[in-house]
XYZ file of N, CA and C in Angstrom:
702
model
N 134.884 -94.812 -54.987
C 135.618 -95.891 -54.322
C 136.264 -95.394 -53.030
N 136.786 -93.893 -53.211
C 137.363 -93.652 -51.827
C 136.360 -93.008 -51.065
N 135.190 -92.735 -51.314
C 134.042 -92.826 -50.757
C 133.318 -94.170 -49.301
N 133.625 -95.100 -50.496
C 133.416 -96.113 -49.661
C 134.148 -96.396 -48.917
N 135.356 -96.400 -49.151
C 136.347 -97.142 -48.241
C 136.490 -96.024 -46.651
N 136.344 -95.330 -47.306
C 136.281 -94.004 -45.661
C 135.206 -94.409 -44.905
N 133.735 -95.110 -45.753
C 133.109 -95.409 -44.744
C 133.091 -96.584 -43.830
N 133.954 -97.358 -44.905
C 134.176 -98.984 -44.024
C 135.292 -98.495 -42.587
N 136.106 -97.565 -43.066
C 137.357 -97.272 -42.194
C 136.643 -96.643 -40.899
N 135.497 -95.488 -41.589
C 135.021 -95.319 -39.868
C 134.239 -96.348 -39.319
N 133.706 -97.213 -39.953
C 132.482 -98.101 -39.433
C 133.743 -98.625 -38.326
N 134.594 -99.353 -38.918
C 136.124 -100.214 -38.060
C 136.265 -99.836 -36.988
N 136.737 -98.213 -37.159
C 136.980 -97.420 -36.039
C 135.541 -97.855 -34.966
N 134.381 -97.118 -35.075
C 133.460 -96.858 -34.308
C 133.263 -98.557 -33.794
N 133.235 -99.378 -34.428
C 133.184 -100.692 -33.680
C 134.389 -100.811 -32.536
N 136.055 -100.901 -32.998
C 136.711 -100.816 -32.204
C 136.532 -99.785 -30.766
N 136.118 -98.858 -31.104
C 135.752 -97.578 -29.847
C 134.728 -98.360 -28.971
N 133.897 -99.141 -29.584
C 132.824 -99.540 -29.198
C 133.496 -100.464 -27.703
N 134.057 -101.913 -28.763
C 134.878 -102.566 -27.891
C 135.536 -102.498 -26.943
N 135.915 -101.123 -26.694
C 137.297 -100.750 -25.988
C 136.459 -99.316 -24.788
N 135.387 -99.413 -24.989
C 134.334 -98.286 -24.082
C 133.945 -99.417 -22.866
N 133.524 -100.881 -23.463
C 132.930 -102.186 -22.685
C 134.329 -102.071 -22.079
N 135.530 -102.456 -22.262
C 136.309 -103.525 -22.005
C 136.993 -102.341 -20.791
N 136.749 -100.831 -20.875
C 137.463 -100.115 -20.042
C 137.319 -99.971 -18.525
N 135.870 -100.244 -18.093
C 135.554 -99.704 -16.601
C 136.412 -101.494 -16.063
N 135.824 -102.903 -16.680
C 136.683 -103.503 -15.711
C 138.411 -103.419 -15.782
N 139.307 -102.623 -16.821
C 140.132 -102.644 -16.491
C 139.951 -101.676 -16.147
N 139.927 -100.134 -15.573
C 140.265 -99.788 -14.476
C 139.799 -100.361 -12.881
N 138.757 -101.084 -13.195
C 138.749 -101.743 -11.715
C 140.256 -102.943 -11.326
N 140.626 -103.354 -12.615
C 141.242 -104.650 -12.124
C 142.522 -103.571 -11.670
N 142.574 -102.373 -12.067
C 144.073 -101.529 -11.332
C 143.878 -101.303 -10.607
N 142.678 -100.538 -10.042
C 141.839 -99.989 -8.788
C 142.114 -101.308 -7.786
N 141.651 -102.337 -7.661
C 141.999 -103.438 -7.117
C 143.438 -103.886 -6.764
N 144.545 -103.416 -7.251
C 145.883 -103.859 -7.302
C 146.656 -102.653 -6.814
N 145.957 -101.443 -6.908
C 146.753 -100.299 -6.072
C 145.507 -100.792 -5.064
N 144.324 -100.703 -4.295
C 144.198 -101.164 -2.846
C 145.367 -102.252 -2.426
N 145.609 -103.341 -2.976
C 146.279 -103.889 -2.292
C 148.147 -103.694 -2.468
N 148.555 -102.528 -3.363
C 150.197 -102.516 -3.312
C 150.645 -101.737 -2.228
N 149.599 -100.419 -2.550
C 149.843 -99.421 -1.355
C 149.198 -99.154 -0.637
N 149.604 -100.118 0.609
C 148.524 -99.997 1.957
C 149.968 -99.449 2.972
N 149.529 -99.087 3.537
C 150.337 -98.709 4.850
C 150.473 -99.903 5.758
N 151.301 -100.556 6.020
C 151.748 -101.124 6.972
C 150.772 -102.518 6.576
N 149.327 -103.358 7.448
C 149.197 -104.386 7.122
C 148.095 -104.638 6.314
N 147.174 -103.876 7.224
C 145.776 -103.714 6.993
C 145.124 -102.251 6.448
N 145.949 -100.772 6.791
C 145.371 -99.720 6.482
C 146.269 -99.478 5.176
N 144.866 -98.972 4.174
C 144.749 -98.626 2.781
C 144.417 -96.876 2.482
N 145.044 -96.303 1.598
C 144.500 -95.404 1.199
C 143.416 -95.051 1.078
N 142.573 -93.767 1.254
C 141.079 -93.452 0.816
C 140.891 -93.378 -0.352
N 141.750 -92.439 -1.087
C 141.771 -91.802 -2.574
C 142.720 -91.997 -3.380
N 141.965 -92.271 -4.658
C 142.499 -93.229 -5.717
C 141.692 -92.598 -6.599
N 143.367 -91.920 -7.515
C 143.376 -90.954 -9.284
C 144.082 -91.583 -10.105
N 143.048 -91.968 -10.595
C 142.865 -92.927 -12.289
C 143.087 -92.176 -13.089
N 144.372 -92.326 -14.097
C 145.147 -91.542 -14.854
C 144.866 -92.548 -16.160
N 144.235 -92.177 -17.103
C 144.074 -92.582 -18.967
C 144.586 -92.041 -19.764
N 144.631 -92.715 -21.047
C 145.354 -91.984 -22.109
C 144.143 -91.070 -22.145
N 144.327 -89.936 -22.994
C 143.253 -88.878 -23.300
C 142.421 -88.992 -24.282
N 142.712 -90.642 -25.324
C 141.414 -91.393 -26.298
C 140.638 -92.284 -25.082
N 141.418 -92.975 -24.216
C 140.697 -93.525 -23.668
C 139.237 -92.781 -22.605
N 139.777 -91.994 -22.091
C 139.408 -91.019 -21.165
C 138.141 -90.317 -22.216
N 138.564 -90.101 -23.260
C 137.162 -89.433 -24.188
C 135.821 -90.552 -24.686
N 136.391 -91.815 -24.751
C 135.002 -92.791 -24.249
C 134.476 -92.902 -23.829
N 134.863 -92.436 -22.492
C 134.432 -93.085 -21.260
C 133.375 -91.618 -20.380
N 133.673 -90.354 -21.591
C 133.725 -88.952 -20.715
C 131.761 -89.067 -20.618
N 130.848 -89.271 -21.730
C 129.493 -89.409 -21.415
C 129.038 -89.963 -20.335
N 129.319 -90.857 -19.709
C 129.386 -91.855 -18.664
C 130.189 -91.508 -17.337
N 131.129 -90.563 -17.685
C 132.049 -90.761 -16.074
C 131.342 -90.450 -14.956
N 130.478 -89.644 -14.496
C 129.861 -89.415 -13.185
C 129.613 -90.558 -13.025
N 128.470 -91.270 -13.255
C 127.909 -92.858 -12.943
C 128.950 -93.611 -13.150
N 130.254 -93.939 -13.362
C 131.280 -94.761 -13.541
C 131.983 -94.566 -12.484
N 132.572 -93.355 -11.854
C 133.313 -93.246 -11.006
C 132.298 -93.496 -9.607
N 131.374 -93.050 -9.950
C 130.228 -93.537 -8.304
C 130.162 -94.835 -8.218
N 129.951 -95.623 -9.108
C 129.951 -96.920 -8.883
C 131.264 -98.032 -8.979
N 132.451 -96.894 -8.997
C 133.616 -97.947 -8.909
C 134.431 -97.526 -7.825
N 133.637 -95.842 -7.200
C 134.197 -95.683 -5.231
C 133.022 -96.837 -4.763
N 132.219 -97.206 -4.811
C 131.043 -97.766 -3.903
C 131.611 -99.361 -4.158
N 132.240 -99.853 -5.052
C 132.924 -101.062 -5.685
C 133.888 -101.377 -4.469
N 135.169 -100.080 -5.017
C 136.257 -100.581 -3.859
C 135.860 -100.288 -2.639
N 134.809 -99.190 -2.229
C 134.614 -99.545 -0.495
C 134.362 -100.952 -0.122
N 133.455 -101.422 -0.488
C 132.967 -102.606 -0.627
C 134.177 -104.083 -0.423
N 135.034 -103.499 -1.534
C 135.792 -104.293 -1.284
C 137.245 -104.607 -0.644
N 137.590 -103.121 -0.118
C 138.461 -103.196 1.164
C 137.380 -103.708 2.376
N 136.217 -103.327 2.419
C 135.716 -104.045 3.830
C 135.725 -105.656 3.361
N 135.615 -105.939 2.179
C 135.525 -107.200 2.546
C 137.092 -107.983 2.814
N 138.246 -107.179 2.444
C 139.556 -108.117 2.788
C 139.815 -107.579 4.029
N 139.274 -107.197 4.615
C 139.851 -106.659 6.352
C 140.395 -105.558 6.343
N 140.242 -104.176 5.324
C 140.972 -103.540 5.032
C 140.520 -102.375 6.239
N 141.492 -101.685 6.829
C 140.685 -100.112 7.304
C 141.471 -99.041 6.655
N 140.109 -98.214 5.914
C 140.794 -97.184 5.070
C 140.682 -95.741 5.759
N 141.474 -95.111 5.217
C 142.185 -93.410 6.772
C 140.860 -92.602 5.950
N 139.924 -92.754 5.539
C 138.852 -91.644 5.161
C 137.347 -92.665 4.224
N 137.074 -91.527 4.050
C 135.691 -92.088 2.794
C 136.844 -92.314 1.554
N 136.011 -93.652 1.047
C 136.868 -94.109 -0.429
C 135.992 -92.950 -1.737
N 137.383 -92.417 -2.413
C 136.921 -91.624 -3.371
C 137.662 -91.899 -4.522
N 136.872 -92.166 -5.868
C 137.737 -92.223 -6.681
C 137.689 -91.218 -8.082
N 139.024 -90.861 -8.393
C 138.783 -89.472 -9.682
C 139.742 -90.152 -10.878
N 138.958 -89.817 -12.398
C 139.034 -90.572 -13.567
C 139.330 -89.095 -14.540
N 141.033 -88.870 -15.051
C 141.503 -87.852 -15.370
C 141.943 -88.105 -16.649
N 142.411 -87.409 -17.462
C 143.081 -87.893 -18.733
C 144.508 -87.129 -18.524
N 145.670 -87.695 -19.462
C 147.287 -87.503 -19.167
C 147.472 -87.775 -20.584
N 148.808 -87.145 -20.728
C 149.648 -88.105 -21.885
C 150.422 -89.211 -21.211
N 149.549 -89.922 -22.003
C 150.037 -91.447 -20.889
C 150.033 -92.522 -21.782
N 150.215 -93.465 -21.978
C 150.553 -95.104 -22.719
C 149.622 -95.849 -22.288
N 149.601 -96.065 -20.905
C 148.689 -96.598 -20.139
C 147.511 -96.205 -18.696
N 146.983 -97.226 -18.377
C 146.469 -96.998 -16.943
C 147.463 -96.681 -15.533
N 146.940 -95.756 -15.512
C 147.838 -95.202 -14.548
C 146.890 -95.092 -12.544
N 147.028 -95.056 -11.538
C 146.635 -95.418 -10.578
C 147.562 -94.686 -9.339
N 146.639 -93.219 -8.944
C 147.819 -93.018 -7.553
C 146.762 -92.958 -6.662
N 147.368 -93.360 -5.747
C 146.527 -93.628 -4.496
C 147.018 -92.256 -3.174
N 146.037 -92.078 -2.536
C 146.351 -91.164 -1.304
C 145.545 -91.310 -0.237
N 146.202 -90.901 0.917
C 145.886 -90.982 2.048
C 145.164 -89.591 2.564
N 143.979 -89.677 2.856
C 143.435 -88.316 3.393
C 142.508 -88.122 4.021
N 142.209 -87.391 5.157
C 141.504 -87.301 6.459
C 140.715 -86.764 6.126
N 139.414 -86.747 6.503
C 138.180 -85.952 6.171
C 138.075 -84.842 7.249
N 137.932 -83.039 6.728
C 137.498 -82.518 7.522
C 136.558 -81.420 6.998
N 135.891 -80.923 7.693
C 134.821 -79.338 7.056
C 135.360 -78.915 6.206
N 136.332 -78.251 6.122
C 137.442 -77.483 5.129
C 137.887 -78.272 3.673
N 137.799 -79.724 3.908
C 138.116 -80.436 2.946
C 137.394 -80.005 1.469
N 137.889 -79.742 0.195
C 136.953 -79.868 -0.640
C 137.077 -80.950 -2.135
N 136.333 -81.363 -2.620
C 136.529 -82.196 -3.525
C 136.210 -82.136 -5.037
N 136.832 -82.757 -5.846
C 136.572 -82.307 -7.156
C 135.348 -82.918 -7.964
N 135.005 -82.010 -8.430
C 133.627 -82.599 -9.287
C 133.369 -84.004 -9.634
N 134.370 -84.236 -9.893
C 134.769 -85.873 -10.794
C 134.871 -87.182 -9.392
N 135.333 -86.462 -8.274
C 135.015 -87.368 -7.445
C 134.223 -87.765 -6.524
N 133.633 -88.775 -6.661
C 132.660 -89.493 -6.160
C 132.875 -89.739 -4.633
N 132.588 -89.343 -3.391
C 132.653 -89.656 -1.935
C 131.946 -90.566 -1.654
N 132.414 -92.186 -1.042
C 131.245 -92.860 -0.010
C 131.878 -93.433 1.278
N 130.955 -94.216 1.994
C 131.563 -94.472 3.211
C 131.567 -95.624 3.003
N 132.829 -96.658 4.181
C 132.506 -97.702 3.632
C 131.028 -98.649 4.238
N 130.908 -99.457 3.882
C 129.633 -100.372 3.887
C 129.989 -100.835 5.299
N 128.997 -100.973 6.347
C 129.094 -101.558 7.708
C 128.852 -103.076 7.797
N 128.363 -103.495 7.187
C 127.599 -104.722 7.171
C 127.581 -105.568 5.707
N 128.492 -106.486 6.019
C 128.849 -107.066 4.515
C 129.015 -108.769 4.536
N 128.261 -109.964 4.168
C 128.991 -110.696 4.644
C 130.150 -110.982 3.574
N 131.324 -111.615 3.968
C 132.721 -111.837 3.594
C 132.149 -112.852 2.766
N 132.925 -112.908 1.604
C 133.276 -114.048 0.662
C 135.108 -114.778 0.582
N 134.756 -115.838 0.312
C 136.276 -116.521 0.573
C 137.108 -115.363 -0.804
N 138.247 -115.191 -0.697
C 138.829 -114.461 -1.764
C 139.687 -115.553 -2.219
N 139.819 -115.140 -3.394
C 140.595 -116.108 -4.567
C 142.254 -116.823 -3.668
N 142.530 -117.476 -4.073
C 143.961 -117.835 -3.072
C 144.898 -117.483 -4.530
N 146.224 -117.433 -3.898
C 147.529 -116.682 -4.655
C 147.503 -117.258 -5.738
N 147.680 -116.994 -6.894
C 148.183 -117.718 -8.297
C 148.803 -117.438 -9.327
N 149.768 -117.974 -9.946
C 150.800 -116.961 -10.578
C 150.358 -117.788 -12.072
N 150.966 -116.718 -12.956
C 151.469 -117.542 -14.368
C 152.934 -117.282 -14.812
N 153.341 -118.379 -15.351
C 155.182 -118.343 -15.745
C 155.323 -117.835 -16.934
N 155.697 -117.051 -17.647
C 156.330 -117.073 -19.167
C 157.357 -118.476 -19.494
N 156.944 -119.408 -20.459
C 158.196 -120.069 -20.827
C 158.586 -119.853 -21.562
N 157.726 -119.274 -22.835
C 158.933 -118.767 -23.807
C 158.535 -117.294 -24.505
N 158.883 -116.549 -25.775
C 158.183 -115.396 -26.300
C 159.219 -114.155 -25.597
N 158.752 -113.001 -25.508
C 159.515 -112.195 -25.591
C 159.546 -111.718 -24.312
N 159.011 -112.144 -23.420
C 158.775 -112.016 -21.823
C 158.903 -113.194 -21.289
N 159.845 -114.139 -21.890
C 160.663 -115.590 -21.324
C 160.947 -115.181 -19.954
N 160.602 -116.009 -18.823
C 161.073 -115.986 -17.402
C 160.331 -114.855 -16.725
N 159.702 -114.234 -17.049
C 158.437 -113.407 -16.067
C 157.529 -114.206 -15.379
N 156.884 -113.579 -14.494
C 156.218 -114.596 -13.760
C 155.100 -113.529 -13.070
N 153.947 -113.863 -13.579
C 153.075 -112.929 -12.891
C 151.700 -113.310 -12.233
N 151.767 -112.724 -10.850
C 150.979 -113.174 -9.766
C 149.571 -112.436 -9.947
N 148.687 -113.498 -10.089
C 146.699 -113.030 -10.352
C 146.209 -112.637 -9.368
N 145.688 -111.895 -8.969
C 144.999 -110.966 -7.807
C 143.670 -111.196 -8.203
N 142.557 -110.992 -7.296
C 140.867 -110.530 -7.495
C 140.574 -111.561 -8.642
N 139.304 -111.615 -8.558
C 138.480 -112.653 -9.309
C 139.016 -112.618 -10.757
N 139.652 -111.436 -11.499
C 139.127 -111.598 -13.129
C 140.566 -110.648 -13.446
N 141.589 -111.430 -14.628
C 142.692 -110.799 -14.808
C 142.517 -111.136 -16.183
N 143.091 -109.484 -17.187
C 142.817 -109.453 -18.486
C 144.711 -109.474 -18.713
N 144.515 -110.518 -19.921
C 145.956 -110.796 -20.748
C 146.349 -110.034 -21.783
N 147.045 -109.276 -22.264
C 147.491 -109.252 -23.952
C 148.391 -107.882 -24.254
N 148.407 -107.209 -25.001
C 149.731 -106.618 -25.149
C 149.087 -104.944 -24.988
N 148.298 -104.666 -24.645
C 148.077 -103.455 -24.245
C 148.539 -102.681 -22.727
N 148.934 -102.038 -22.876
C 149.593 -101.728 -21.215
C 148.341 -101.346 -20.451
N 147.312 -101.500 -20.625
C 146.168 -101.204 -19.434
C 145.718 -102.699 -19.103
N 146.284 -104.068 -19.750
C 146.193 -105.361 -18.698
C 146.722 -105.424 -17.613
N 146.421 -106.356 -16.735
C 147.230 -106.665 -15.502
C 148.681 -107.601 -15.817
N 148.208 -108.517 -17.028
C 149.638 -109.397 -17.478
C 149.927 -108.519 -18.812
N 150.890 -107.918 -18.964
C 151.123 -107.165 -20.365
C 152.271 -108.034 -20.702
N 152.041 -108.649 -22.113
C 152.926 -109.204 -23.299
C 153.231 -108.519 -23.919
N 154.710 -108.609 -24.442
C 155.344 -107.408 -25.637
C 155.519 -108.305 -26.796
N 154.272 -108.891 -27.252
C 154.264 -110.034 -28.008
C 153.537 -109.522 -29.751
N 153.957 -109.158 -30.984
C 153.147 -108.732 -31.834
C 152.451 -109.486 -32.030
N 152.298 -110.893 -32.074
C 151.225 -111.731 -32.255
C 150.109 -111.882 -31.167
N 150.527 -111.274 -30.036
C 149.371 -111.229 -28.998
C 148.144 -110.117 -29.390
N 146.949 -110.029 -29.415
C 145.980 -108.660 -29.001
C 146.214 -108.061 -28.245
N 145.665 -106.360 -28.167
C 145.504 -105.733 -26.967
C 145.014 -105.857 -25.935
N 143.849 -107.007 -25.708
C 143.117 -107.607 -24.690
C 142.912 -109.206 -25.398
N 143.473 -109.863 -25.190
C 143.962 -111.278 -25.735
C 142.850 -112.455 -24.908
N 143.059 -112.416 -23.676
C 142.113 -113.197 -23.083
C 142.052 -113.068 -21.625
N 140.902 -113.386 -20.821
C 140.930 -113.234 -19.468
C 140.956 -114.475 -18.419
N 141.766 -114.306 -17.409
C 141.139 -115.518 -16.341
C 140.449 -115.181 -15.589
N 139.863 -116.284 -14.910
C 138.594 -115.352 -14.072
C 138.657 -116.931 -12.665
N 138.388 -115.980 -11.788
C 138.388 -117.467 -10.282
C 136.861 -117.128 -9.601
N 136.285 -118.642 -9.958
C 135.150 -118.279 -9.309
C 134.418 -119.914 -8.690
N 133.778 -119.599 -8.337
C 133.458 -120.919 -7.150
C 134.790 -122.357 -6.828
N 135.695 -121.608 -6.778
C 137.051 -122.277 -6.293
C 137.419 -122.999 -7.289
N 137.091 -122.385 -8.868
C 137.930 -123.171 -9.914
C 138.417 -121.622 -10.789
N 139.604 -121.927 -11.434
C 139.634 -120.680 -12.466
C 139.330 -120.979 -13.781
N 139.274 -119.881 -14.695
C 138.787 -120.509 -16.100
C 139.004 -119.453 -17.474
N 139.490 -120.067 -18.202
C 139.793 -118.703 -19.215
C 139.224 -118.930 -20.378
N 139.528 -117.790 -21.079
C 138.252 -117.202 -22.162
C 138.746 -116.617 -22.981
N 138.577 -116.891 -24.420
C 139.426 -115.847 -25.212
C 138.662 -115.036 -25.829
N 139.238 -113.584 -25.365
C 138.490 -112.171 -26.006
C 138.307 -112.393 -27.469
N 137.964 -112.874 -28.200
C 137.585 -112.503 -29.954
C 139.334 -112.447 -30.546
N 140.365 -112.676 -30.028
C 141.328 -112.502 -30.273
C 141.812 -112.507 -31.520
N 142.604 -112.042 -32.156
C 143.155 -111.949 -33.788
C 143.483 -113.813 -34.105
N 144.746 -114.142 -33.440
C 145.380 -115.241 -33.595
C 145.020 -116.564 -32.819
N 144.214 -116.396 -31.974
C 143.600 -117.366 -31.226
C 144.174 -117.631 -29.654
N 143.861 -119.062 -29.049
C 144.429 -119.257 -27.757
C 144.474 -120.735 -28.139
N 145.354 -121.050 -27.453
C 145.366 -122.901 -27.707
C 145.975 -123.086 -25.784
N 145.150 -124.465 -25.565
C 145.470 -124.715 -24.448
C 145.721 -126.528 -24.506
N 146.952 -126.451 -23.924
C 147.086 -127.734 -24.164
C 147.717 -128.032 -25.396
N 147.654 -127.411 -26.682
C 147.397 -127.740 -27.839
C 146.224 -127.674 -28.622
N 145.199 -127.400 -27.753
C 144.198 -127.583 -28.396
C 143.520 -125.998 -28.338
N 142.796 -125.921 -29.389
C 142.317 -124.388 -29.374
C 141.048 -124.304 -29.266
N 141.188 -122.877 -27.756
C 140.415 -122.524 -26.945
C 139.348 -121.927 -27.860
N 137.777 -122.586 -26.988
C 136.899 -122.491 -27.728
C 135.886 -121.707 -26.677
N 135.556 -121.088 -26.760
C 134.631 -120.344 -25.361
C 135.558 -120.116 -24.148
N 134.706 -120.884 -22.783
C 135.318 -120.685 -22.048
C 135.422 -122.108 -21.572
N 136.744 -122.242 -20.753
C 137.019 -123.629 -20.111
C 137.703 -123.775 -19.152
N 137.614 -124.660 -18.159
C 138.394 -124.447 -16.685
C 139.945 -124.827 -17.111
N 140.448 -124.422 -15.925
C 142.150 -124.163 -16.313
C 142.758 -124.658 -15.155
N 143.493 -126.255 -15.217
C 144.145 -126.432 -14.120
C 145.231 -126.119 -14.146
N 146.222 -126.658 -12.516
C 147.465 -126.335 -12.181
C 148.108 -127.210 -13.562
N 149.687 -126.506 -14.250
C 150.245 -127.019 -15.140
C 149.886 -126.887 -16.747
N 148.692 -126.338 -16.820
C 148.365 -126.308 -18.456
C 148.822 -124.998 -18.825
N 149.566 -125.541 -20.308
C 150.496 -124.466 -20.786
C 149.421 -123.681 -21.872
N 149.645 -122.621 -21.946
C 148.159 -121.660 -22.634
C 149.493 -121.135 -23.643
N 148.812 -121.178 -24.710
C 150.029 -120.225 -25.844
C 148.974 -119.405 -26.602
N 150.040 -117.808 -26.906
C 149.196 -116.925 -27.413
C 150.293 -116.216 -28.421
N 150.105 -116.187 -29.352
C 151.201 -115.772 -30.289
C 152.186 -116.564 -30.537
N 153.746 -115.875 -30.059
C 155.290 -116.399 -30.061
C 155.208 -117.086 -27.990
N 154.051 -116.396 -27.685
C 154.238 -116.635 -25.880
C 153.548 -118.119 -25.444
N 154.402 -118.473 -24.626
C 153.888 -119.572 -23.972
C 153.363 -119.499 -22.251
N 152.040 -119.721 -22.002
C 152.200 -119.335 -20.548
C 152.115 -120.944 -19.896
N 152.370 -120.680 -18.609
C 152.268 -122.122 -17.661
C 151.403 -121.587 -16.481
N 149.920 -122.109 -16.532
C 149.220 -121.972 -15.062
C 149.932 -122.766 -14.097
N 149.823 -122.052 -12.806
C 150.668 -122.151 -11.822
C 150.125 -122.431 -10.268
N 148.439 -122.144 -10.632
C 147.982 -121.882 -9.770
C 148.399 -121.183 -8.313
């Protein structure tokens, strides 16, 4: 009997690992995305280099994969400082480290390219893209807390796709026990937004009514997730 049950317990585990290997490269992009735009210098100039700090379980998921992960998430944000008007002080490089840490962590730096320069294995060098055409970018949109344990917060959605729930590597983190660690996402795309609930423990109700796939989300609809109540705000 305790035979079995060790094997159901790792099967759990290895599914959860599973889950949480998918769900990791876009949240470090959605931070990667939010340090380009916190710490820029002055209006338009952005840092080159950007060190992605993980817990050291997370960081061991992700370790088979990191060369091809970090190349394709410097070639991501070049891409996408040229497309907000950004000018960055070097080649965009990004390095994916492990810490004793809680969460996603994100430092950004400023640094000049020269002969002498040298770089670490883990980081990926590109230039940015010359020739891109622009896409309209999402316009400002916040969500309110009205009630739950983060009553009166108010948090502003950046970039196409923002993950909800009580893990500190979301962009909206709830200190909600009835929330998930990745609870649900919004996402803005052909000038409507629309949310989706991750497989969540307790569900999503919008409106009152409970969220079933995915469904567009106007200005004013109150989304509840646990004890939390949110208010789109657009």
């Amino acid at each position: 009997m305790t035979s079995l049950w060790n094997k159901l317990a790792h099967r759990l585990r290895q599914a959860r690992h599973q889950r949480r290997q998918r769900k990791l490269p876009e949240i470090i992009w959605l931070h990667l995305v939010a340090s380009l735009e916190e710490s820029g210098r002055g209006v338009t100039s952005r840092p080159n280099l950007y060190q992605v700090v993980l817990p050291t379980e997370d960081y061991t998921l992700l370790q088979p994969n990191m060369k091809d992960l970090t190349k394709k998430l410097a070639h991501r944000l070049a891409a996408e400082a040229h497309q907000r008007g950004y000018s960055v002080s070097g080649q965009v490089g990004v390095d994916i480290v492990p810490d004793k840490v809680d969460s996603v962590l994100v430092k950004a730096v400023y640094k000049t390219e020269s002969s002498s320069d040298s770089q670490a294995d883990t980081t990926i060098v590109f230039h940015l893209p010359r020739k891109k055409q622009k896409s309209p970018l999402p316009p400002s949109r916040s969500l309110a807390v009205l009630s739950g344990p983060d009553r009166g917060s108010i948090f502003t959605l950046w970039g196409e796709k923002t993950l909800v729930g009580r893990s500190g590597t979301n962009h909206v983190i709830l200190h909600d026990e009835g929330v998930s660690r990745v609870h649900l996402a919004i996402s803005w795309s052909e000038d409507q937004e629309s949310i989706e609930d991750l497989e969540s423990l307790n569900g999503t109700w919008v409106n009152g009514r409970r969220l079933q796939g995915k469904m567009r989300l106007n200005v004013g609809d109150k989304i509840k997730l646990g004890s939390t109540t949110l208010e789109y705000r657009g």
